[in-house]
Short mmCIF file of C-alpha atoms in Angstrom, two decimals:
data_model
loop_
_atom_site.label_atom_id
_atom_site.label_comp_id
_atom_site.label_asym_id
_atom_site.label_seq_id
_atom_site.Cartn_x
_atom_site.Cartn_y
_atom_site.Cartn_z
CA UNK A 17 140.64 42.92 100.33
CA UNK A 18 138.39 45.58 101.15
CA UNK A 19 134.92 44.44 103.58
CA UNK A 20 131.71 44.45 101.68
CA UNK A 21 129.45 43.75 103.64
CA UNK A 22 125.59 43.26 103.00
CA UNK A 23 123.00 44.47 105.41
CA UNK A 24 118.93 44.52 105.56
CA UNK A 25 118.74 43.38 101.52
CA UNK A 26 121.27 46.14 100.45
CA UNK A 27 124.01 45.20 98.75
CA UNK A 28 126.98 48.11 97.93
CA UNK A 29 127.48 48.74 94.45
CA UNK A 30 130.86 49.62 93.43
CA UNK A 31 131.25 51.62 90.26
CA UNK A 32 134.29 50.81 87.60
CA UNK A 33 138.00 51.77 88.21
CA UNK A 34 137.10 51.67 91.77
CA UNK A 35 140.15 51.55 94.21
CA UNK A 36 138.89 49.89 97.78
CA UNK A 37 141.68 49.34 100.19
CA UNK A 38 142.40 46.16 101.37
CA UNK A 39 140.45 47.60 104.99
CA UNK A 40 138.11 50.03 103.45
CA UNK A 41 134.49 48.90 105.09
CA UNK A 42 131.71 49.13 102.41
CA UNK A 43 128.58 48.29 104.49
CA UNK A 44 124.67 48.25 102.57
CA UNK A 45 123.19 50.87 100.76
CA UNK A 46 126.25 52.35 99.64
CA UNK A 47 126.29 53.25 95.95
CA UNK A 48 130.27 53.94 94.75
CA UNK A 49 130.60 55.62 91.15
CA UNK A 50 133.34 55.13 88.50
CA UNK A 51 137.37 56.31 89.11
CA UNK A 52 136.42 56.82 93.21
CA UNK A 53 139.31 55.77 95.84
CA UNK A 54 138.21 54.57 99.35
CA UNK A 55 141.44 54.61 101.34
CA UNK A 56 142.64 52.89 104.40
CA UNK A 57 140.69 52.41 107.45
CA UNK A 58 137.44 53.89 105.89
CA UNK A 59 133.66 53.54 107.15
CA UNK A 60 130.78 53.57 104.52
CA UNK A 61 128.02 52.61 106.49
CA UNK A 62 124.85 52.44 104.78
CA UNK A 63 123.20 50.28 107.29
CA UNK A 64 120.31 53.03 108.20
CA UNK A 65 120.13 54.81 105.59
CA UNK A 66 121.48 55.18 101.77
CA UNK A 67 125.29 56.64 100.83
CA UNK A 68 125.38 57.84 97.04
CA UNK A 69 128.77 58.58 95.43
CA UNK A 70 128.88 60.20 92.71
CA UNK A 71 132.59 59.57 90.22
CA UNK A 72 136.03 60.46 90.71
CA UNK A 73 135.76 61.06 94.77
CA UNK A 74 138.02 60.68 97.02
CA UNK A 75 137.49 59.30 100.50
CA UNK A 76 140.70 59.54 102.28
CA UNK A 77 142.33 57.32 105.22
CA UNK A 78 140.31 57.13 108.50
CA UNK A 79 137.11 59.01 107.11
CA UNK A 80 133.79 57.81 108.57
CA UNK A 81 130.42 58.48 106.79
CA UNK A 82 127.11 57.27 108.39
CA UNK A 83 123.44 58.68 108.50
CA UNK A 84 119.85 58.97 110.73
CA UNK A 85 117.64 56.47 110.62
CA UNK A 86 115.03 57.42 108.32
CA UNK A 87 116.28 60.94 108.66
CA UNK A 88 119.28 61.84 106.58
CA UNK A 89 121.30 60.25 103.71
CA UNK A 90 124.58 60.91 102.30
CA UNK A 91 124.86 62.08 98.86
CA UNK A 92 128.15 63.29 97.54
CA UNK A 93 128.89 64.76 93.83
CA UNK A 94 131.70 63.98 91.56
CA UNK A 95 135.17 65.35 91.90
CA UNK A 96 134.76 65.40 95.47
CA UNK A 97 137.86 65.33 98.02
CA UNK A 98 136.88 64.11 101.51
CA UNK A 99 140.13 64.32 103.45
CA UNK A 100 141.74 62.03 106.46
CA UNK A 101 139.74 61.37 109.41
CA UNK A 102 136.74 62.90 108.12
CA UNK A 103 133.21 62.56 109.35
CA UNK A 104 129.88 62.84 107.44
CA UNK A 105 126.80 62.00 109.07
CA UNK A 106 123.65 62.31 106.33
CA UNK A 107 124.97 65.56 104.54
CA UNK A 108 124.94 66.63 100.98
CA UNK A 109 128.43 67.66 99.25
CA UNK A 110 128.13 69.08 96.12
CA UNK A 111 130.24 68.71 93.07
CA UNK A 112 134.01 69.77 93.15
CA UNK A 113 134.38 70.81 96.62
CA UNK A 114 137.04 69.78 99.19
CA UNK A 115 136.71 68.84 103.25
CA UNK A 116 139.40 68.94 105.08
CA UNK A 117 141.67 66.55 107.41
CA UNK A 118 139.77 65.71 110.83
CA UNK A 119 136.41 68.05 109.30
CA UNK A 120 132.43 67.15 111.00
CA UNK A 121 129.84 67.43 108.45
CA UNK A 122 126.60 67.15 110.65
CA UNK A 123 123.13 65.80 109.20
CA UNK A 124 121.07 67.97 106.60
CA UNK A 125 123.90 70.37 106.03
CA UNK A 126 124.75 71.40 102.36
CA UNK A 127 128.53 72.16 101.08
CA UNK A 128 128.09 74.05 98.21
CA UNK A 129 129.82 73.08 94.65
CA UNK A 130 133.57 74.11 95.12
CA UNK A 131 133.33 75.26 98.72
CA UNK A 132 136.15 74.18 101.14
CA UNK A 133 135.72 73.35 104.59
CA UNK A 134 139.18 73.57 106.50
CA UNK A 135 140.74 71.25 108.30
CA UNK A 136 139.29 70.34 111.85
CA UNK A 137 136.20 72.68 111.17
CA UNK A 138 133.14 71.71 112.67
CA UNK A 139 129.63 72.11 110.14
CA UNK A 140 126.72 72.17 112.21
CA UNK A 141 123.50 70.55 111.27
CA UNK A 142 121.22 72.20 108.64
CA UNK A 143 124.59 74.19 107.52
CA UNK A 144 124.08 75.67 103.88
CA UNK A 145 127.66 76.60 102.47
CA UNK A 146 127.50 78.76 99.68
CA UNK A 147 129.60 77.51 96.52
CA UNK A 148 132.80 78.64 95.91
CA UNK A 149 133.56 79.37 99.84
CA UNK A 150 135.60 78.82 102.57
CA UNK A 151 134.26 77.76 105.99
CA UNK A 152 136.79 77.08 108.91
CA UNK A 153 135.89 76.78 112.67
CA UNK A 154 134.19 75.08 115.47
CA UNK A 155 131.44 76.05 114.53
CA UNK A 156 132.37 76.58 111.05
CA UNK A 157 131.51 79.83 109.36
CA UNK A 158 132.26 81.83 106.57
CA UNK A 159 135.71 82.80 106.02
CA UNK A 160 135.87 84.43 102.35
CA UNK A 161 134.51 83.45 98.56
CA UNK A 162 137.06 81.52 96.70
CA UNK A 163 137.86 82.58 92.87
CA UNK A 164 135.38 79.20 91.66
CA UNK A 165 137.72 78.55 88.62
CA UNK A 166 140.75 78.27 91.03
CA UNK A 167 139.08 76.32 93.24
CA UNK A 168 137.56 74.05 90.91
CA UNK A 169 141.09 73.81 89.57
CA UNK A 170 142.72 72.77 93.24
CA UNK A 171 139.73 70.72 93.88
CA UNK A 172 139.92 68.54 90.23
CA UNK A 173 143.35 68.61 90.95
CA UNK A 174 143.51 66.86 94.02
CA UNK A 175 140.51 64.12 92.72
CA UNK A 176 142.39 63.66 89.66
CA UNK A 177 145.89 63.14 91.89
CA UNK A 178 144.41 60.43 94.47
CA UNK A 179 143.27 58.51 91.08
CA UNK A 180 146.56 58.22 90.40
CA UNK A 181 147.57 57.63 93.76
CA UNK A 182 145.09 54.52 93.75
CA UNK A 183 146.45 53.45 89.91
CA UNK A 184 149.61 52.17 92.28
CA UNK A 185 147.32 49.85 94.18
CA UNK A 186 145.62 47.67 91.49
#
């Protein structure tokens, strides 16, 4: 059974058809919407500051998400794919896009709906990535626009495939 853990008052809040791993850790003012998956070995640590996720994201194996004290939060939009071994620290993803295996998302930075950060790409603080892109790199940068109806396509696709993937859990 997954850790949910309370912390400072805050309790997480786990939305319906929710699939927690048995060592996901939920910690505080986390926030979980409807038809998400937290996979194994996963960090939501809303101990400084609030996590909101919005429904059918995916928060794959390993992935770490934290924030600033007082400084940055975490808010992430529905249909969202966060890959393994992922780290966001207090940035905004917006609906439908897709981060990569082993991706940094730094505080205040901004992935645009349907943008794709590639695997092992770095996004600096204060980032804005435009929707419908593709940033790759250490730092990242801009790489090309993505067609945003085929990328919304490949990014539902993938949200709607790890529901199913957690359906096998329950």
């Amino acid at each position: 059974m997954a850790l949910i853990k309370s912390v400072r008052g805050f309790d997480p809040i786990i939305g319906d058809d929710t699939y927690l791993a048995d060592n996901a850790t939920i910690i505080g003012d986390v926030v979980i919407g409807d038809g998400c998956s937290i996979w194994f070995g996963t960090i939501l640590r809303g101990d400084v500051n609030s996590i909101r996720i919005g429904n059918g994201v995916n928060i794959q194996d390993g992935s770490v998400l934290h924030t600033l004290y007082e400084k940055s939060v975490i808010e992430i939009e529905d249909d969202v794919s966060i890959g393994h071994n992922v780290t966001i620290h207090g940035a905004k993803i917006c609906k439908g896009a897709l981060i990569g295996m082993g991706a940094v998302v730094l505080d205040h930075a901004v992935v645009g709906e349907g943008a794709i950060i590639a695997a092992g790409s770095v996004v600096l603080n204060g980032t804005q990535v435009e929707p419908g892109s593709i940033y790759a790199g250490v730092p990242a940068k801009f790489v090309k626009k993505v067609d945003v109806e085929q990328a919304k396509e490949i990014n539902q696709k993938i949200a709607r495939n790890y529901h199913l993937y957690a359906s096998w859990y329950k």
